Coordinates of N, CA and C in Angstrom, one line a residue:
M1 N 17.8 -2.0 -61.5 CA 16.8 -1.2 -62.2 C 15.5 -1.1 -61.3
K2 N 15.1 0.1 -61.0 CA 13.9 0.2 -60.2 C 12.6 0.0 -61.0
I3 N 11.7 -0.8 -60.5 CA 10.5 -1.2 -61.2 C 9.4 -0.2 -60.8
A4 N 8.8 0.4 -61.8 CA 7.7 1.3 -61.5 C 6.5 0.5 -60.9
A5 N 5.8 1.1 -59.9 CA 4.7 0.4 -59.3 C 3.4 1.0 -59.8
K6 N 2.4 0.2 -59.9 CA 1.1 0.6 -60.3 C 0.2 0.9 -59.1
T7 N -0.3 2.1 -58.9 CA -1.0 2.4 -57.6 C -2.4 1.8 -57.7
Q8 N -2.7 1.0 -56.6 CA -4.0 0.4 -56.5 C -4.8 0.9 -55.3
G9 N -4.3 1.9 -54.6 CA -4.9 2.5 -53.4 C -4.1 3.6 -52.9
S10 N -4.6 4.1 -51.7 CA -4.0 5.3 -51.1 C -3.0 5.0 -50.1
P11 N -2.0 6.0 -49.9 CA -1.0 5.8 -48.8 C -1.7 5.7 -47.5
S12 N -1.0 5.2 -46.5 CA -1.5 5.1 -45.1 C -0.4 5.1 -44.1
P13 N -0.3 6.1 -43.3 CA 0.8 6.1 -42.2 C 0.7 4.9 -41.3
A14 N -0.5 4.4 -41.0 CA -0.6 3.2 -40.2 C 0.0 2.0 -40.8
R15 N -0.3 1.8 -42.1 CA 0.2 0.6 -42.8 C 1.7 0.8 -43.0
A16 N 2.2 2.0 -43.2 CA 3.6 2.2 -43.4 C 4.3 1.8 -42.1
R17 N 3.7 2.2 -40.9 CA 4.3 1.8 -39.6 C 4.4 0.3 -39.5
I18 N 3.3 -0.4 -39.8 CA 3.3 -1.8 -39.8 C 4.4 -2.4 -40.6
G19 N 4.6 -1.9 -41.8 CA 5.6 -2.4 -42.7 C 7.0 -2.2 -42.1
R20 N 7.3 -1.1 -41.5 CA 8.6 -0.8 -40.8 C 8.8 -1.7 -39.7
D21 N 7.8 -1.9 -38.8 CA 7.9 -2.7 -37.6 C 8.1 -4.2 -37.9
V22 N 7.4 -4.7 -38.9 CA 7.5 -6.1 -39.2 C 8.8 -6.4 -39.9
S23 N 9.2 -5.6 -40.8 CA 10.5 -5.8 -41.5 C 11.6 -5.7 -40.6
A24 N 11.6 -4.8 -39.6 CA 12.7 -4.7 -38.6 C 12.8 -5.9 -37.8
R25 N 11.6 -6.4 -37.4 CA 11.6 -7.7 -36.6 C 12.1 -8.9 -37.4
L26 N 11.7 -9.0 -38.6 CA 12.2 -10.1 -39.4 C 13.7 -10.1 -39.7
E27 N 14.2 -8.9 -40.0 CA 15.6 -8.7 -40.3 C 16.5 -8.9 -39.1
A28 N 15.9 -8.9 -37.9 CA 16.7 -9.1 -36.7 C 16.6 -10.6 -36.3
D29 N 15.9 -11.4 -37.0 CA 15.7 -12.8 -36.7 C 16.8 -13.6 -37.5
P30 N 17.6 -14.4 -36.9 CA 18.7 -15.1 -37.6 C 18.2 -16.2 -38.5
H31 N 16.9 -16.7 -38.3 CA 16.3 -17.7 -39.1 C 15.8 -17.2 -40.4
V32 N 15.6 -15.9 -40.5 CA 15.0 -15.3 -41.7 C 16.0 -14.7 -42.6
A33 N 15.7 -14.8 -43.9 CA 16.6 -14.3 -45.0 C 15.8 -13.4 -45.9
R34 N 16.4 -12.2 -46.2 CA 15.7 -11.3 -47.2 C 15.9 -11.9 -48.6
A35 N 14.8 -11.9 -49.3 CA 14.8 -12.3 -50.7 C 15.6 -11.3 -51.6
K36 N 16.1 -11.8 -52.7 CA 17.0 -11.0 -53.6 C 16.2 -10.2 -54.5
T37 N 15.5 -9.2 -54.0 CA 14.7 -8.2 -54.8 C 14.6 -6.9 -54.0
D38 N 14.6 -5.8 -54.7 CA 14.3 -4.5 -54.1 C 12.9 -4.0 -54.4
A39 N 12.1 -4.9 -55.1 CA 10.8 -4.4 -55.5 C 9.7 -4.6 -54.4
A40 N 10.0 -5.3 -53.4 CA 9.1 -5.6 -52.3 C 9.9 -6.1 -51.1
Q41 N 9.3 -5.9 -49.9 CA 9.9 -6.5 -48.7 C 9.5 -8.0 -48.7
M42 N 10.4 -8.9 -48.9 CA 10.1 -10.3 -49.1 C 11.2 -11.1 -48.3
Y43 N 10.7 -12.2 -47.6 CA 11.6 -12.9 -46.8 C 11.3 -14.4 -46.9
T44 N 12.3 -15.3 -46.5 CA 12.0 -16.7 -46.4 C 12.5 -17.2 -45.0
Y45 N 11.8 -18.2 -44.5 CA 12.2 -18.9 -43.3 C 12.2 -20.4 -43.5
P46 N 13.3 -21.0 -43.7 CA 13.3 -22.5 -44.0 C 13.0 -23.2 -42.7
D47 N 12.3 -24.3 -42.9 CA 12.0 -25.3 -41.8 C 11.2 -24.6 -40.6
F48 N 10.3 -23.8 -41.0 CA 9.4 -23.2 -40.0 C 8.5 -24.2 -39.3
L49 N 8.1 -25.2 -40.1 CA 7.2 -26.2 -39.5 C 8.0 -27.5 -39.5
S50 N 7.5 -28.5 -38.7 CA 8.1 -29.8 -38.6 C 7.4 -30.7 -39.6
D51 N 8.0 -31.8 -40.0 CA 7.3 -32.8 -40.9 C 6.0 -33.2 -40.3
Q52 N 5.9 -33.4 -39.0 CA 4.6 -33.9 -38.4 C 3.6 -32.8 -38.6
E53 N 3.9 -31.5 -38.4 CA 3.0 -30.5 -38.6 C 2.5 -30.4 -40.0
C54 N 3.4 -30.5 -40.9 CA 3.0 -30.5 -42.4 C 2.1 -31.6 -42.7
A55 N 2.3 -32.8 -42.2 CA 1.5 -34.0 -42.5 C 0.1 -33.8 -41.9
Q56 N 0.0 -33.2 -40.7 CA -1.2 -32.9 -40.0 C -2.1 -31.9 -40.8
L57 N -1.4 -30.9 -41.2 CA -2.1 -29.9 -42.0 C -2.6 -30.4 -43.3
I58 N -1.8 -31.2 -44.0 CA -2.2 -31.8 -45.3 C -3.5 -32.6 -45.0
G59 N -3.5 -33.4 -43.9 CA -4.7 -34.2 -43.6 C -6.0 -33.3 -43.4
L60 N -5.8 -32.2 -42.8 CA -6.9 -31.3 -42.5 C -7.4 -30.7 -43.9
I61 N -6.5 -30.3 -44.7 CA -6.8 -29.8 -46.0 C -7.6 -30.8 -46.9
D62 N -7.1 -32.0 -46.9 CA -7.8 -33.1 -47.7 C -9.2 -33.4 -47.1
A63 N -9.4 -33.2 -45.8 CA -10.6 -33.6 -45.2 C -11.8 -32.7 -45.5
A64 N -11.5 -31.4 -45.9 CA -12.5 -30.4 -46.1 C -12.3 -29.6 -47.3
A65 N -11.6 -30.0 -48.3 CA -11.3 -29.2 -49.5 C -12.5 -28.9 -50.3
R66 N -12.6 -27.7 -50.9 CA -13.6 -27.2 -51.7 C -13.0 -26.4 -52.9
P67 N -13.7 -26.2 -54.0 CA -13.1 -25.4 -55.0 C -12.7 -24.0 -54.5
S68 N -11.6 -23.5 -54.9 CA -11.1 -22.2 -54.4 C -11.9 -21.1 -55.1
T69 N -12.1 -20.0 -54.3 CA -12.9 -18.9 -54.8 C -12.2 -17.6 -54.9
L70 N -12.9 -16.6 -55.5 CA -12.4 -15.3 -55.7 C -13.4 -14.2 -55.2
L71 N -12.9 -13.0 -54.9 CA -13.8 -12.0 -54.4 C -14.7 -11.4 -55.5
A72 N -14.3 -11.6 -56.7 CA -15.1 -11.1 -57.9 C -15.1 -12.1 -59.0
T73 N -16.1 -12.0 -59.8 CA -16.1 -12.9 -61.0 C -15.0 -12.6 -61.9
H74 N -14.6 -13.6 -62.7 CA -13.5 -13.5 -63.6 C -13.9 -14.2 -64.9
D75 N -13.4 -13.6 -66.1 CA -13.8 -14.1 -67.4 C -12.9 -15.3 -67.8
D76 N -11.9 -15.7 -67.0 CA -11.1 -16.8 -67.3 C -11.4 -18.0 -66.3
P77 N -12.1 -19.0 -66.8 CA -12.4 -20.1 -65.9 C -11.2 -20.9 -65.4
E78 N -10.0 -20.7 -66.0 CA -8.8 -21.3 -65.5 C -8.0 -20.4 -64.6
F79 N -8.6 -19.3 -64.1 CA -7.8 -18.3 -63.3 C -7.3 -18.9 -62.0
R80 N -8.2 -19.6 -61.3 CA -7.9 -20.2 -60.0 C -8.6 -21.6 -60.0
T81 N -7.8 -22.6 -60.1 CA -8.4 -24.0 -60.2 C -8.1 -24.9 -59.1
S82 N -7.5 -24.4 -58.0 CA -7.1 -25.2 -56.9 C -8.3 -25.5 -56.0
S83 N -8.0 -26.2 -54.9 CA -9.0 -26.5 -53.8 C -8.5 -25.8 -52.6
S84 N -9.4 -25.3 -51.7 CA -9.1 -24.6 -50.5 C -9.8 -25.2 -49.3
T85 N -9.3 -25.0 -48.1 CA -9.9 -25.4 -46.9 C -9.7 -24.2 -45.9
D86 N -10.7 -23.8 -45.2 CA -10.6 -22.8 -44.1 C -10.4 -23.6 -42.9
L87 N -9.2 -23.5 -42.3 CA -8.8 -24.3 -41.1 C -9.4 -23.7 -39.8
D88 N -9.8 -24.5 -38.9 CA -10.3 -24.1 -37.6 C -9.2 -23.5 -36.8
R89 N -9.2 -22.2 -36.6 CA -8.1 -21.6 -35.9 C -8.0 -21.9 -34.4
W90 N -9.1 -22.5 -33.9 CA -9.0 -22.9 -32.4 C -8.7 -24.4 -32.2
S91 N -8.4 -25.1 -33.3 CA -8.1 -26.5 -33.1 C -6.7 -26.7 -32.6
D92 N -6.4 -27.8 -32.0 CA -5.1 -28.0 -31.4 C -4.0 -28.1 -32.4
A93 N -4.3 -28.4 -33.7 CA -3.3 -28.5 -34.7 C -3.0 -27.2 -35.3
V94 N -4.0 -26.2 -35.2 CA -3.8 -24.9 -36.0 C -3.4 -23.8 -35.1
W95 N -4.0 -23.6 -33.9 CA -3.8 -22.4 -33.2 C -2.3 -22.2 -32.8
P96 N -1.6 -23.2 -32.4 CA -0.2 -23.0 -32.1 C 0.6 -22.4 -33.3
I97 N 0.3 -22.9 -34.5 CA 1.0 -22.4 -35.7 C 0.6 -21.0 -36.0
D98 N -0.7 -20.7 -35.8 CA -1.2 -19.4 -36.0 C -0.5 -18.4 -35.1
D99 N -0.3 -18.8 -33.8 CA 0.3 -17.9 -32.9 C 1.8 -17.7 -33.2
R100 N 2.5 -18.8 -33.6 CA 3.9 -18.7 -34.0 C 4.1 -17.7 -35.1
I101 N 3.2 -17.8 -36.1 CA 3.4 -16.9 -37.3 C 3.2 -15.4 -36.9
A102 N 2.1 -15.2 -36.1 CA 1.8 -13.8 -35.6 C 3.0 -13.3 -34.7
M103 N 3.5 -14.2 -33.9 CA 4.6 -13.7 -33.0 C 5.9 -13.4 -33.8
L104 N 6.1 -14.2 -34.9 CA 7.3 -14.0 -35.7 C 7.2 -12.6 -36.3
L105 N 6.0 -12.2 -36.9 CA 5.8 -11.0 -37.5 C 5.6 -9.8 -36.6
G106 N 5.2 -10.1 -35.3 CA 4.9 -9.1 -34.4 C 3.5 -8.4 -34.6
I107 N 2.6 -9.1 -35.3 CA 1.3 -8.6 -35.6 C 0.3 -9.3 -34.7
P108 N -0.7 -8.5 -34.1 CA -1.6 -9.2 -33.2 C -2.4 -10.3 -33.9
P109 N -2.5 -11.5 -33.2 CA -3.3 -12.6 -33.9 C -4.7 -12.2 -34.3
A110 N -5.3 -11.2 -33.6 CA -6.6 -10.8 -34.0 C -6.7 -10.1 -35.4
N111 N -5.5 -9.7 -35.9 CA -5.5 -9.1 -37.2 C -5.4 -10.1 -38.3
A112 N -5.2 -11.4 -38.0 CA -5.0 -12.4 -38.9 C -6.3 -13.0 -39.4
E113 N -6.5 -13.2 -40.7 CA -7.6 -14.0 -41.2 C -7.5 -15.4 -40.8
T114 N -8.5 -16.2 -41.0 CA -8.4 -17.6 -40.8 C -7.4 -18.2 -41.7
M115 N -6.6 -19.1 -41.2 CA -5.6 -19.8 -42.0 C -6.3 -20.6 -43.1
Q116 N -5.8 -20.4 -44.3 CA -6.4 -21.2 -45.4 C -5.4 -22.2 -46.0
G117 N -5.8 -23.4 -46.2 CA -5.0 -24.4 -46.8 C -5.4 -24.5 -48.3
Q118 N -4.4 -24.7 -49.2 CA -4.7 -24.9 -50.6 C -4.0 -26.1 -51.1
R119 N -4.7 -26.8 -52.0 CA -4.2 -28.0 -52.6 C -4.3 -27.9 -54.2
Y120 N -3.2 -28.1 -54.8 CA -3.1 -28.0 -56.3 C -2.8 -29.4 -56.8
A121 N -3.7 -30.0 -57.6 CA -3.4 -31.2 -58.3 C -2.7 -30.9 -59.7
P122 N -2.2 -31.9 -60.4 CA -1.6 -31.7 -61.6 C -2.5 -30.9 -62.6
G123 N -1.9 -29.9 -63.2 CA -2.7 -29.0 -64.1 C -3.3 -27.8 -63.5
Q124 N -3.4 -27.8 -62.1 CA -4.0 -26.7 -61.4 C -3.1 -25.5 -61.2
Q125 N -3.7 -24.3 -61.0 CA -2.8 -23.1 -60.9 C -3.7 -22.0 -60.3
F126 N -3.0 -20.9 -60.0 CA -3.6 -19.6 -59.6 C -2.9 -18.5 -60.4
R127 N -3.5 -18.0 -61.4 CA -2.8 -17.0 -62.3 C -2.5 -15.8 -61.5
A128 N -1.7 -14.9 -62.2 CA -1.1 -13.7 -61.5 C -2.2 -12.9 -60.9
H129 N -1.9 -12.6 -59.6 CA -2.9 -11.8 -58.8 C -2.1 -11.1 -57.6
C130 N -2.8 -10.2 -57.0 CA -2.2 -9.5 -55.8 C -3.1 -9.9 -54.6
D131 N -2.4 -10.0 -53.4 CA -3.2 -10.4 -52.2 C -3.9 -9.2 -51.6
Y132 N -3.5 -8.0 -51.9 CA -4.1 -6.8 -51.3 C -5.5 -6.6 -52.0
F133 N -6.3 -5.7 -51.4 CA -7.6 -5.4 -51.9 C -7.5 -4.1 -52.8
H134 N -8.2 -4.1 -53.9 CA -8.3 -3.0 -54.8 C -9.3 -2.0 -54.2
E135 N -8.9 -0.8 -53.8 CA -9.7 0.1 -53.1 C -10.8 0.7 -54.0
S136 N -10.8 0.5 -55.3 CA -11.8 0.9 -56.2 C -12.8 -0.2 -56.5
A137 N -12.6 -1.4 -55.9 CA -13.5 -2.5 -56.2 C -14.7 -2.4 -55.4
P138 N -15.8 -3.1 -55.9 CA -17.1 -3.0 -55.2 C -17.0 -3.6 -53.8
Y139 N -16.1 -4.6 -53.6 CA -16.0 -5.2 -52.3 C -15.3 -4.4 -51.2
W140 N -14.7 -3.3 -51.6 CA -13.8 -2.6 -50.7 C -14.5 -2.1 -49.5
E141 N -15.7 -1.5 -49.6 CA -16.4 -1.0 -48.4 C -16.7 -2.2 -47.4
K142 N -16.9 -3.3 -47.9 CA -17.1 -4.5 -47.0 C -15.8 -4.9 -46.3
M143 N -14.7 -4.8 -47.0 CA -13.4 -5.1 -46.4 C -13.1 -4.1 -45.3
L144 N -13.5 -2.9 -45.4 CA -13.3 -1.9 -44.4 C -14.0 -2.3 -43.1
E145 N -15.1 -3.0 -43.2 CA -15.9 -3.4 -42.0 C -15.1 -4.6 -41.3
F146 N -14.3 -5.3 -42.0 CA -13.7 -6.5 -41.5 C -12.2 -6.4 -41.4
G147 N -11.7 -5.3 -41.0 CA -10.3 -5.2 -40.7 C -9.5 -4.4 -41.7
G148 N -10.1 -4.0 -42.8 CA -9.4 -3.1 -43.8 C -8.5 -3.9 -44.7
Q149 N -7.4 -3.2 -45.1 CA -6.5 -3.7 -46.1 C -5.7 -4.8 -45.6
R150 N -5.3 -5.8 -46.5 CA -4.3 -6.8 -46.1 C -2.9 -6.1 -46.2
T151 N -2.1 -6.4 -45.2 CA -0.8 -5.9 -45.1 C 0.2 -7.0 -45.5
W152 N 0.5 -7.9 -44.6 CA 1.5 -9.0 -44.8 C 0.8 -10.3 -45.2
T153 N 1.5 -11.1 -46.0 CA 1.1 -12.5 -46.3 C 2.2 -13.4 -45.8
A154 N 1.8 -14.5 -45.2 CA 2.8 -15.6 -44.8 C 2.2 -16.9 -45.4
M155 N 3.1 -17.5 -46.2 CA 2.7 -18.7 -46.9 C 3.7 -19.8 -46.7
I156 N 3.3 -21.0 -46.3 CA 4.2 -22.1 -46.0 C 3.9 -23.3 -46.9
Y157 N 5.0 -23.8 -47.5 CA 4.9 -25.0 -48.3 C 4.9 -26.3 -47.4
L158 N 3.9 -27.1 -47.7 CA 3.8 -28.3 -46.8 C 4.4 -29.6 -47.4
N159 N 4.8 -29.5 -48.7 CA 5.5 -30.7 -49.3 C 6.3 -30.2 -50.5
D160 N 7.2 -31.1 -50.9 CA 8.0 -30.9 -52.1 C 7.1 -31.3 -53.3
V161 N 7.3 -30.6 -54.4 CA 6.5 -30.9 -55.6 C 7.4 -31.5 -56.6
E162 N 7.0 -32.6 -57.3 CA 7.8 -33.3 -58.3 C 8.2 -32.3 -59.4
E163 N 7.2 -31.6 -60.0 CA 7.5 -30.7 -61.1 C 6.5 -29.6 -61.1
G164 N 6.9 -28.4 -61.3 CA 6.0 -27.2 -61.4 C 5.6 -26.7 -60.0
G165 N 4.6 -25.8 -60.0 CA 4.0 -25.3 -58.8 C 4.8 -24.2 -58.1
A166 N 5.7 -23.6 -58.8 CA 6.5 -22.5 -58.2 C 5.6 -21.3 -57.9
T167 N 6.1 -20.4 -57.0 CA 5.4 -19.1 -56.7 C 6.3 -18.1 -57.4
W168 N 5.7 -17.4 -58.4 CA 6.5 -16.5 -59.3 C 6.0 -15.1 -59.1
F169 N 6.9 -14.2 -58.8 CA 6.7 -12.8 -58.7 C 7.3 -12.1 -60.0
P170 N 6.5 -12.0 -61.0 CA 7.1 -11.5 -62.3 C 7.7 -10.1 -62.3
R171 N 7.1 -9.2 -61.6 CA 7.6 -7.8 -61.5 C 8.7 -7.7 -60.5
A172 N 8.7 -8.5 -59.5 CA 9.8 -8.5 -58.5 C 11.0 -9.3 -59.0
G173 N 10.8 -10.1 -60.0 CA 11.9 -10.9 -60.6 C 12.4 -12.1 -59.8
V174 N 11.5 -12.6 -58.9 CA 11.9 -13.8 -58.1 C 10.9 -14.9 -58.3
R175 N 11.4 -16.1 -58.1 CA 10.6 -17.3 -58.2 C 11.0 -18.3 -57.1
F176 N 10.0 -18.9 -56.4 CA 10.3 -19.8 -55.3 C 9.8 -21.2 -55.6
K177 N 10.7 -22.1 -55.7 CA 10.2 -23.5 -55.8 C 9.7 -24.0 -54.5
P178 N 8.6 -24.8 -54.5 CA 8.1 -25.3 -53.3 C 9.1 -26.2 -52.5
R179 N 9.4 -25.8 -51.3 CA 10.3 -26.5 -50.4 C 9.6 -26.8 -49.1
K180 N 9.4 -28.1 -48.8 CA 8.7 -28.5 -47.7 C 9.2 -27.8 -46.4
R181 N 8.3 -27.2 -45.6 CA 8.5 -26.6 -44.3 C 8.9 -25.1 -44.4
M182 N 9.2 -24.6 -45.7 CA 9.6 -23.2 -45.8 C 8.5 -22.3 -45.8
M183 N 8.7 -21.2 -45.1 CA 7.7 -20.1 -45.1 C 8.2 -18.9 -46.0
L184 N 7.3 -18.4 -46.8 CA 7.6 -17.2 -47.6 C 6.7 -16.1 -47.1
I185 N 7.3 -14.9 -46.8 CA 6.7 -13.8 -46.2 C 6.9 -12.6 -47.0
W186 N 5.8 -11.8 -47.3 CA 6.0 -10.5 -48.0 C 5.0 -9.5 -47.5
N187 N 5.5 -8.2 -47.7 CA 4.6 -7.0 -47.4 C 3.9 -6.6 -48.7
N188 N 2.6 -6.6 -48.6 CA 1.8 -6.2 -49.8 C 1.8 -4.7 -50.0
M189 N 2.4 -4.0 -49.1 CA 2.3 -2.5 -49.2 C 3.7 -1.9 -49.6
L190 N 3.7 -0.7 -50.2 CA 4.9 0.1 -50.4 C 5.3 0.8 -49.1
P191 N 6.5 1.4 -49.0 CA 6.9 2.1 -47.8 C 5.9 3.2 -47.3
D192 N 5.1 3.8 -48.2 CA 4.2 4.8 -47.8 C 2.8 4.2 -47.4
G193 N 2.7 2.9 -47.4 CA 1.5 2.2 -47.0 C 0.4 2.0 -48.0
S194 N 0.8 2.3 -49.3 CA -0.1 2.1 -50.4 C 0.2 0.7 -51.0
P195 N -0.8 0.1 -51.7 CA -0.6 -1.2 -52.2 C 0.6 -1.3 -53.2
N196 N 1.4 -2.3 -53.2 CA 2.6 -2.5 -54.0 C 2.3 -3.5 -55.1
Y197 N 2.1 -2.9 -56.3 CA 1.7 -3.8 -57.5 C 2.9 -4.8 -57.8
N198 N 4.1 -4.5 -57.4 CA 5.2 -5.4 -57.6 C 5.0 -6.7 -56.9
T199 N 4.0 -6.8 -56.0 CA 3.8 -8.1 -55.3 C 2.9 -9.0 -56.1
I200 N 2.5 -8.6 -57.3 CA 1.7 -9.5 -58.1 C 2.4 -10.9 -58.2
H201 N 1.7 -12.0 -58.1 CA 2.4 -13.3 -58.1 C 1.5 -14.3 -58.6
E202 N 2.1 -15.4 -59.0 CA 1.3 -16.5 -59.6 C 1.7 -17.8 -59.0
G203 N 0.7 -18.7 -58.7 CA 0.9 -20.0 -58.3 C 1.0 -20.8 -59.6
M204 N 2.2 -21.1 -60.0 CA 2.3 -21.7 -61.4 C 1.7 -23.1 -61.4
R205 N 1.4 -23.5 -62.6 CA 0.7 -24.8 -62.8 C 1.6 -26.0 -62.3
V206 N 1.0 -26.9 -61.5 CA 1.6 -28.1 -61.1 C 1.7 -29.0 -62.3
V207 N 2.8 -29.6 -62.6 CA 3.0 -30.5 -63.7 C 2.9 -31.9 -63.2
E208 N 3.6 -32.2 -62.1 CA 3.6 -33.6 -61.6 C 3.6 -33.6 -60.1
G209 N 2.7 -34.5 -59.5 CA 2.6 -34.5 -58.1 C 1.5 -33.5 -57.6
Q210 N 1.4 -33.3 -56.3 CA 0.5 -32.3 -55.8 C 1.2 -31.3 -54.9
K211 N 0.6 -30.1 -54.8 CA 1.2 -29.1 -54.0 C 0.2 -28.7 -52.9
Y212 N 0.7 -28.6 -51.7 CA 0.0 -28.2 -50.5 C 0.6 -27.0 -49.9
I213 N -0.1 -26.0 -49.6 CA 0.4 -24.8 -48.9 C -0.7 -24.3 -47.8
I214 N -0.2 -23.6 -46.9 CA -1.1 -22.8 -46.0 C -0.8 -21.3 -46.2
T215 N -1.8 -20.5 -46.1 CA -1.6 -19.0 -46.2 C -2.3 -18.3 -45.1
K216 N -1.6 -17.3 -44.5 CA -2.1 -16.4 -43.5 C -2.0 -15.0 -44.1
W217 N -3.2 -14.3 -44.1 CA -3.2 -12.9 -44.5 C -3.5 -12.1 -43.3
F218 N -2.8 -11.0 -43.1 CA -2.9 -10.1 -42.0 C -3.6 -8.8 -42.4
R219 N -4.6 -8.3 -41.7 CA -5.2 -7.0 -42.0 C -4.5 -5.9 -41.2
E220 N -4.9 -4.7 -41.6 CA -4.3 -3.5 -40.9 C -4.9 -3.3 -39.5
N221 N -6.2 -3.8 -39.3 CA -6.9 -3.7 -38.1 C -7.4 -5.1 -37.7
A222 N -8.0 -5.2 -36.6 CA -8.6 -6.5 -36.2 C -9.5 -7.1 -37.2
W223 N -9.4 -8.3 -37.5 CA -10.3 -9.0 -38.5 C -11.5 -9.5 -37.9
I224 N -12.6 -9.1 -38.4 CA -13.9 -9.6 -37.9 C -14.6 -10.4 -39.1
R225 N -14.9 -11.6 -38.8 CA -15.4 -12.4 -39.9 C -16.9 -12.1 -40.2
G226 N -17.2 -11.9 -41.4 CA -18.6 -11.7 -41.8 C -18.8 -12.3 -43.2
H227 N -20.1 -12.3 -43.6 CA -20.3 -13.0 -44.9 C -20.0 -12.1 -46.0
V228 N -19.0 -12.5 -46.8 CA -18.6 -11.8 -48.0 C -18.8 -12.8 -49.2
P229 N -19.6 -12.5 -50.2 CA -19.8 -13.4 -51.3 C -18.5 -13.6 -52.1
T230 N -18.2 -14.9 -52.4 CA -17.0 -15.2 -53.3 C -17.5 -16.0 -54.4
Y231 N -16.6 -16.2 -55.4 CA -17.0 -16.8 -56.7 C -15.9 -17.8 -57.1
T232 N -16.3 -18.9 -57.6 CA -15.3 -19.8 -58.3 C -15.0 -19.2 -59.6
S233 N -13.9 -19.7 -60.2 CA -13.5 -19.2 -61.5 C -14.5 -19.4 -62.6
S234 N -15.4 -20.4 -62.4 CA -16.4 -20.7 -63.4 C -17.6 -19.8 -63.2
G235 N -17.6 -18.9 -62.2 CA -18.7 -17.9 -62.0 C -19.7 -18.3 -60.9
E236 N -19.5 -19.5 -60.3 CA -20.5 -19.9 -59.3 C -20.3 -19.1 -58.0
R237 N -21.4 -18.6 -57.5 CA -21.3 -17.8 -56.3 C -21.5 -18.7 -55.1
R238 N -20.7 -18.4 -54.0 CA -20.7 -19.1 -52.8 C -21.1 -18.3 -51.6

């Protein structure tokens, strides 16, 4: 059954081309498998990282974790309760992984935002959300200055979780249990280059243990870092 998508922005030939190019590249890679859904272009790559790389990244996340933030205030203080760390993209532990992810997707490294690490303790979660930007939102004009729309997301699980913590795509009908070293990759756009509402996903509540992941978001153009206000779920501005 085809799932109707909710439009959150305009079509874009450039984003459509990125989607075609990246998906063709991934589908030609024998290490990559297409997820069992037609609602979005979604892939997995088991064992993308080594155990040593996972341990190193977990150490970096723990060393500089702060409360996770949002681009806009939210009336649910429990919407995003994890901790996050912006990892130094030029460090010896990060840049080789950054480059490998970009090379796998065939997207210029300059289009990638800083790799973010996230840590979820028992009881923490990130409720259903989309990674793309809503073009009607107040922050959209600022996003256009810094590379425009997010196209692809690459997320890697750094550890196995005792219970809970799955990544759930309710509209796409797929759920991924955290598996150490596995990368999950998806296109946030539809084939016409407009945002795909079927990519809405949830970092489900961790029940037992901790969950560590890293996330790379890719923009349609080169990403230029600038100051963009963000907010914790409790409404604190950063």
